[in-house]
């Protein structure tokens, strides 16, 4: 009977050893399967994302937002055909605009901290440049124009916007 107990004990020991080996093997297969599944998922996601720069992007407007979601800039086309670039400060006030009017004339406008127009640089329909500086009340205070084929002009204006002095 002692021999039967010894054989049974030896057999149980072998079975425990085989079970431990199977558990280790099972654990390895699960880890390898999980890694393979993760790798396949990553490859699918990477295949769906674009890598590179798009050749073309069509839109009527592009809007820039800061980290809080506020609009800080925009590039777009208006209903009348003008195209413009607009920059806004953190207090939602327009500070700079760059635009091309529907008639083709370009302009660059500067606004103060209160959102009032303070300076413009523009070209007229014939391509003649002009510079205008505005007071805090919004009235034109100084202008410099270079009309084609004529002498340049410099003018100063009173607080109410009426001419004060000009040359020529």
PDB file of C-alpha atoms in Angstrom, residues 5-163:
ATOM      1  CA  UNK A   5       0.738   6.007  -2.005  1.00  0.00           C
ATOM      2  CA  UNK A   6       4.208   6.754  -3.316  1.00  0.00           C
ATOM      3  CA  UNK A   7       3.054   6.341  -6.948  1.00  0.00           C
ATOM      4  CA  UNK A   8      -0.001   8.480  -6.293  1.00  0.00           C
ATOM      5  CA  UNK A   9       2.144  11.144  -4.680  1.00  0.00           C
ATOM      6  CA  UNK A  10       4.596  11.061  -7.612  1.00  0.00           C
ATOM      7  CA  UNK A  11       1.735  11.250 -10.107  1.00  0.00           C
ATOM      8  CA  UNK A  12       0.182  14.241  -8.254  1.00  0.00           C
ATOM      9  CA  UNK A  13       3.560  15.976  -8.268  1.00  0.00           C
ATOM     10  CA  UNK A  14       3.897  15.465 -12.055  1.00  0.00           C
ATOM     11  CA  UNK A  15       0.343  16.750 -12.599  1.00  0.00           C
ATOM     12  CA  UNK A  16       1.045  19.852 -10.476  1.00  0.00           C
ATOM     13  CA  UNK A  17       4.227  20.505 -12.446  1.00  0.00           C
ATOM     14  CA  UNK A  18       2.366  20.091 -15.769  1.00  0.00           C
ATOM     15  CA  UNK A  19      -0.417  22.370 -14.537  1.00  0.00           C
ATOM     16  CA  UNK A  20       2.123  25.061 -13.565  1.00  0.00           C
ATOM     17  CA  UNK A  21       3.716  24.787 -17.040  1.00  0.00           C
ATOM     18  CA  UNK A  22       0.297  25.115 -18.706  1.00  0.00           C
ATOM     19  CA  UNK A  23      -0.515  28.215 -16.608  1.00  0.00           C
ATOM     20  CA  UNK A  24       2.804  29.864 -17.600  1.00  0.00           C
ATOM     21  CA  UNK A  25       2.205  28.984 -21.247  1.00  0.00           C
ATOM     22  CA  UNK A  26      -1.375  30.288 -21.092  1.00  0.00           C
ATOM     23  CA  UNK A  27      -0.171  33.548 -19.520  1.00  0.00           C
ATOM     24  CA  UNK A  28       2.422  34.008 -22.306  1.00  0.00           C
ATOM     25  CA  UNK A  29      -0.210  33.368 -25.008  1.00  0.00           C
ATOM     26  CA  UNK A  30      -2.585  35.889 -23.440  1.00  0.00           C
ATOM     27  CA  UNK A  31       0.156  38.562 -23.280  1.00  0.00           C
ATOM     28  CA  UNK A  32       1.229  37.906 -26.864  1.00  0.00           C
ATOM     29  CA  UNK A  33      -2.399  37.952 -28.087  1.00  0.00           C
ATOM     30  CA  UNK A  34      -3.059  41.227 -26.263  1.00  0.00           C
ATOM     31  CA  UNK A  35       0.102  42.796 -27.701  1.00  0.00           C
ATOM     32  CA  UNK A  36      -0.822  41.596 -31.190  1.00  0.00           C
ATOM     33  CA  UNK A  37      -4.355  42.959 -30.835  1.00  0.00           C
ATOM     34  CA  UNK A  38      -2.995  46.298 -29.607  1.00  0.00           C
ATOM     35  CA  UNK A  39      -0.544  46.454 -32.509  1.00  0.00           C
ATOM     36  CA  UNK A  40      -3.283  45.670 -35.053  1.00  0.00           C
ATOM     37  CA  UNK A  41      -5.534  48.359 -33.551  1.00  0.00           C
ATOM     38  CA  UNK A  42      -2.714  50.918 -33.721  1.00  0.00           C
ATOM     39  CA  UNK A  43      -2.049  50.024 -37.362  1.00  0.00           C
ATOM     40  CA  UNK A  44      -5.736  50.464 -38.243  1.00  0.00           C
ATOM     41  CA  UNK A  45      -5.828  53.874 -36.552  1.00  0.00           C
ATOM     42  CA  UNK A  46      -2.589  54.977 -38.235  1.00  0.00           C
ATOM     43  CA  UNK A  47      -3.907  53.857 -41.602  1.00  0.00           C
ATOM     44  CA  UNK A  48      -6.961  56.079 -41.151  1.00  0.00           C
ATOM     45  CA  UNK A  49      -4.990  59.212 -40.232  1.00  0.00           C
ATOM     46  CA  UNK A  50      -3.484  61.350 -42.973  1.00  0.00           C
ATOM     47  CA  UNK A  51       0.230  61.762 -43.051  1.00  0.00           C
ATOM     48  CA  UNK A  52       1.357  64.904 -44.792  1.00  0.00           C
ATOM     49  CA  UNK A  53       0.014  68.185 -46.022  1.00  0.00           C
ATOM     50  CA  UNK A  54      -3.147  68.427 -48.056  1.00  0.00           C
ATOM     51  CA  UNK A  55      -2.653  69.790 -51.540  1.00  0.00           C
ATOM     52  CA  UNK A  56      -5.819  71.862 -51.321  1.00  0.00           C
ATOM     53  CA  UNK A  57      -8.388  72.851 -48.744  1.00  0.00           C
ATOM     54  CA  UNK A  58     -11.589  74.609 -49.795  1.00  0.00           C
ATOM     55  CA  UNK A  59     -13.586  76.816 -47.457  1.00  0.00           C
ATOM     56  CA  UNK A  60     -15.327  80.181 -47.318  1.00  0.00           C
ATOM     57  CA  UNK A  61     -13.919  80.960 -43.907  1.00  0.00           C
ATOM     58  CA  UNK A  62     -11.150  79.864 -41.540  1.00  0.00           C
ATOM     59  CA  UNK A  63     -11.486  80.783 -37.876  1.00  0.00           C
ATOM     60  CA  UNK A  64      -8.688  80.721 -35.273  1.00  0.00           C
ATOM     61  CA  UNK A  65      -9.587  80.000 -31.639  1.00  0.00           C
ATOM     62  CA  UNK A  66      -7.366  80.329 -28.571  1.00  0.00           C
ATOM     63  CA  UNK A  67      -7.099  77.656 -25.875  1.00  0.00           C
ATOM     64  CA  UNK A  68     -10.248  78.971 -24.165  1.00  0.00           C
ATOM     65  CA  UNK A  69     -12.326  78.813 -27.350  1.00  0.00           C
ATOM     66  CA  UNK A  70     -12.405  82.567 -28.058  1.00  0.00           C
ATOM     67  CA  UNK A  71     -12.153  83.659 -31.677  1.00  0.00           C
ATOM     68  CA  UNK A  72      -8.772  85.361 -32.171  1.00  0.00           C
ATOM     69  CA  UNK A  73      -8.590  85.564 -35.945  1.00  0.00           C
ATOM     70  CA  UNK A  74     -10.473  84.826 -39.134  1.00  0.00           C
ATOM     71  CA  UNK A  75      -9.844  84.630 -42.845  1.00  0.00           C
ATOM     72  CA  UNK A  76     -12.892  84.732 -45.030  1.00  0.00           C
ATOM     73  CA  UNK A  77     -14.936  86.056 -47.915  1.00  0.00           C
ATOM     74  CA  UNK A  78     -17.951  88.322 -47.458  1.00  0.00           C
ATOM     75  CA  UNK A  79     -21.174  88.213 -49.484  1.00  0.00           C
ATOM     76  CA  UNK A  80     -20.030  91.183 -51.618  1.00  0.00           C
ATOM     77  CA  UNK A  81     -16.838  89.336 -52.675  1.00  0.00           C
ATOM     78  CA  UNK A  82     -14.373  91.055 -50.350  1.00  0.00           C
ATOM     79  CA  UNK A  83     -11.740  88.854 -48.781  1.00  0.00           C
ATOM     80  CA  UNK A  84     -10.159  89.693 -45.441  1.00  0.00           C
ATOM     81  CA  UNK A  85      -7.970  88.628 -42.584  1.00  0.00           C
ATOM     82  CA  UNK A  86      -9.053  89.808 -39.142  1.00  0.00           C
ATOM     83  CA  UNK A  87      -7.091  89.632 -35.859  1.00  0.00           C
ATOM     84  CA  UNK A  88      -8.883  90.025 -32.527  1.00  0.00           C
ATOM     85  CA  UNK A  89      -7.384  90.664 -29.074  1.00  0.00           C
ATOM     86  CA  UNK A  90      -8.171  88.693 -25.924  1.00  0.00           C
ATOM     87  CA  UNK A  91     -11.017  91.122 -25.116  1.00  0.00           C
ATOM     88  CA  UNK A  92     -12.864  90.328 -28.401  1.00  0.00           C
ATOM     89  CA  UNK A  93     -11.879  93.612 -30.083  1.00  0.00           C
ATOM     90  CA  UNK A  94     -10.676  93.784 -33.673  1.00  0.00           C
ATOM     91  CA  UNK A  95      -7.112  95.111 -33.728  1.00  0.00           C
ATOM     92  CA  UNK A  96      -5.903  94.576 -37.318  1.00  0.00           C
ATOM     93  CA  UNK A  97      -7.666  93.848 -40.600  1.00  0.00           C
ATOM     94  CA  UNK A  98      -6.114  93.163 -43.964  1.00  0.00           C
ATOM     95  CA  UNK A  99      -8.574  93.042 -46.814  1.00  0.00           C
ATOM     96  CA  UNK A 100      -9.142  93.255 -50.529  1.00  0.00           C
ATOM     97  CA  UNK A 101     -12.435  94.978 -51.341  1.00  0.00           C
ATOM     98  CA  UNK A 102     -14.789  93.639 -53.988  1.00  0.00           C
ATOM     99  CA  UNK A 103     -13.438  96.283 -56.413  1.00  0.00           C
ATOM    100  CA  UNK A 104      -9.890  94.896 -55.919  1.00  0.00           C
ATOM    101  CA  UNK A 105      -8.454  97.626 -53.690  1.00  0.00           C
ATOM    102  CA  UNK A 106      -6.322  96.380 -50.783  1.00  0.00           C
ATOM    103  CA  UNK A 107      -6.243  97.923 -47.328  1.00  0.00           C
ATOM    104  CA  UNK A 108      -4.641  97.485 -43.932  1.00  0.00           C
ATOM    105  CA  UNK A 109      -6.530  98.896 -40.935  1.00  0.00           C
ATOM    106  CA  UNK A 110      -5.362  99.330 -37.317  1.00  0.00           C
ATOM    107  CA  UNK A 111      -7.686  99.653 -34.332  1.00  0.00           C
ATOM    108  CA  UNK A 112      -6.971 100.832 -30.781  1.00  0.00           C
ATOM    109  CA  UNK A 113      -7.676  99.002 -27.507  1.00  0.00           C
ATOM    110  CA  UNK A 114     -11.273 100.310 -27.618  1.00  0.00           C
ATOM    111  CA  UNK A 115     -11.873  98.890 -31.106  1.00  0.00           C
ATOM    112  CA  UNK A 116     -11.837 102.309 -32.831  1.00  0.00           C
ATOM    113  CA  UNK A 117     -10.175 102.773 -36.221  1.00  0.00           C
ATOM    114  CA  UNK A 118      -6.860 104.625 -35.722  1.00  0.00           C
ATOM    115  CA  UNK A 119      -4.873 104.079 -38.919  1.00  0.00           C
ATOM    116  CA  UNK A 120      -5.268 102.855 -42.475  1.00  0.00           C
ATOM    117  CA  UNK A 121      -2.925 102.163 -45.332  1.00  0.00           C
ATOM    118  CA  UNK A 122      -4.690 101.517 -48.611  1.00  0.00           C
ATOM    119  CA  UNK A 123      -4.421 101.646 -52.369  1.00  0.00           C
ATOM    120  CA  UNK A 124      -7.093 103.378 -54.403  1.00  0.00           C
ATOM    121  CA  UNK A 125      -8.750 101.872 -57.504  1.00  0.00           C
ATOM    122  CA  UNK A 126      -5.970 103.285 -59.730  1.00  0.00           C
ATOM    123  CA  UNK A 127      -3.242 101.909 -57.440  1.00  0.00           C
ATOM    124  CA  UNK A 128      -2.498 105.186 -55.678  1.00  0.00           C
ATOM    125  CA  UNK A 129      -1.370 104.753 -52.052  1.00  0.00           C
ATOM    126  CA  UNK A 130      -2.834 106.594 -49.115  1.00  0.00           C
ATOM    127  CA  UNK A 131      -2.264 106.730 -45.382  1.00  0.00           C
ATOM    128  CA  UNK A 132      -4.856 107.939 -42.888  1.00  0.00           C
ATOM    129  CA  UNK A 133      -4.472 108.516 -39.149  1.00  0.00           C
ATOM    130  CA  UNK A 134      -7.566 108.893 -36.990  1.00  0.00           C
ATOM    131  CA  UNK A 135      -8.143 110.490 -33.596  1.00  0.00           C
ATOM    132  CA  UNK A 136      -9.752 108.741 -30.620  1.00  0.00           C
ATOM    133  CA  UNK A 137     -13.130 110.185 -31.676  1.00  0.00           C
ATOM    134  CA  UNK A 138     -12.939 108.396 -35.037  1.00  0.00           C
ATOM    135  CA  UNK A 139     -12.346 111.528 -37.157  1.00  0.00           C
ATOM    136  CA  UNK A 140      -9.570 111.644 -39.759  1.00  0.00           C
ATOM    137  CA  UNK A 141      -6.710 113.775 -38.338  1.00  0.00           C
ATOM    138  CA  UNK A 142      -3.857 113.297 -40.840  1.00  0.00           C
ATOM    139  CA  UNK A 143      -3.684 111.973 -44.372  1.00  0.00           C
ATOM    140  CA  UNK A 144      -0.902 111.406 -46.839  1.00  0.00           C
ATOM    141  CA  UNK A 145      -1.825 110.649 -50.449  1.00  0.00           C
ATOM    142  CA  UNK A 146       0.326 109.994 -53.490  1.00  0.00           C
ATOM    143  CA  UNK A 147      -1.967 110.365 -56.502  1.00  0.00           C
ATOM    144  CA  UNK A 148      -0.622 109.151 -59.858  1.00  0.00           C
ATOM    145  CA  UNK A 149       0.977 111.891 -61.959  1.00  0.00           C
ATOM    146  CA  UNK A 150       0.377 114.574 -59.310  1.00  0.00           C
ATOM    147  CA  UNK A 151       2.244 115.930 -56.329  1.00  0.00           C
ATOM    148  CA  UNK A 152       1.834 114.020 -53.090  1.00  0.00           C
ATOM    149  CA  UNK A 153      -0.516 115.571 -50.608  1.00  0.00           C
ATOM    150  CA  UNK A 154      -0.340 115.944 -46.857  1.00  0.00           C
ATOM    151  CA  UNK A 155      -3.329 117.180 -44.870  1.00  0.00           C
ATOM    152  CA  UNK A 156      -4.172 117.787 -41.234  1.00  0.00           C
ATOM    153  CA  UNK A 157      -7.699 117.969 -39.851  1.00  0.00           C
ATOM    154  CA  UNK A 158      -9.399 119.537 -36.811  1.00  0.00           C
ATOM    155  CA  UNK A 159     -11.023 117.454 -34.070  1.00  0.00           C
ATOM    156  CA  UNK A 160     -14.355 117.630 -35.897  1.00  0.00           C
ATOM    157  CA  UNK A 161     -12.803 116.213 -39.104  1.00  0.00           C
ATOM    158  CA  UNK A 162     -12.763 119.494 -41.073  1.00  0.00           C
ATOM    159  CA  UNK A 163      -9.538 120.391 -42.963  1.00  0.00           C
TER     160      UNK A 163
END
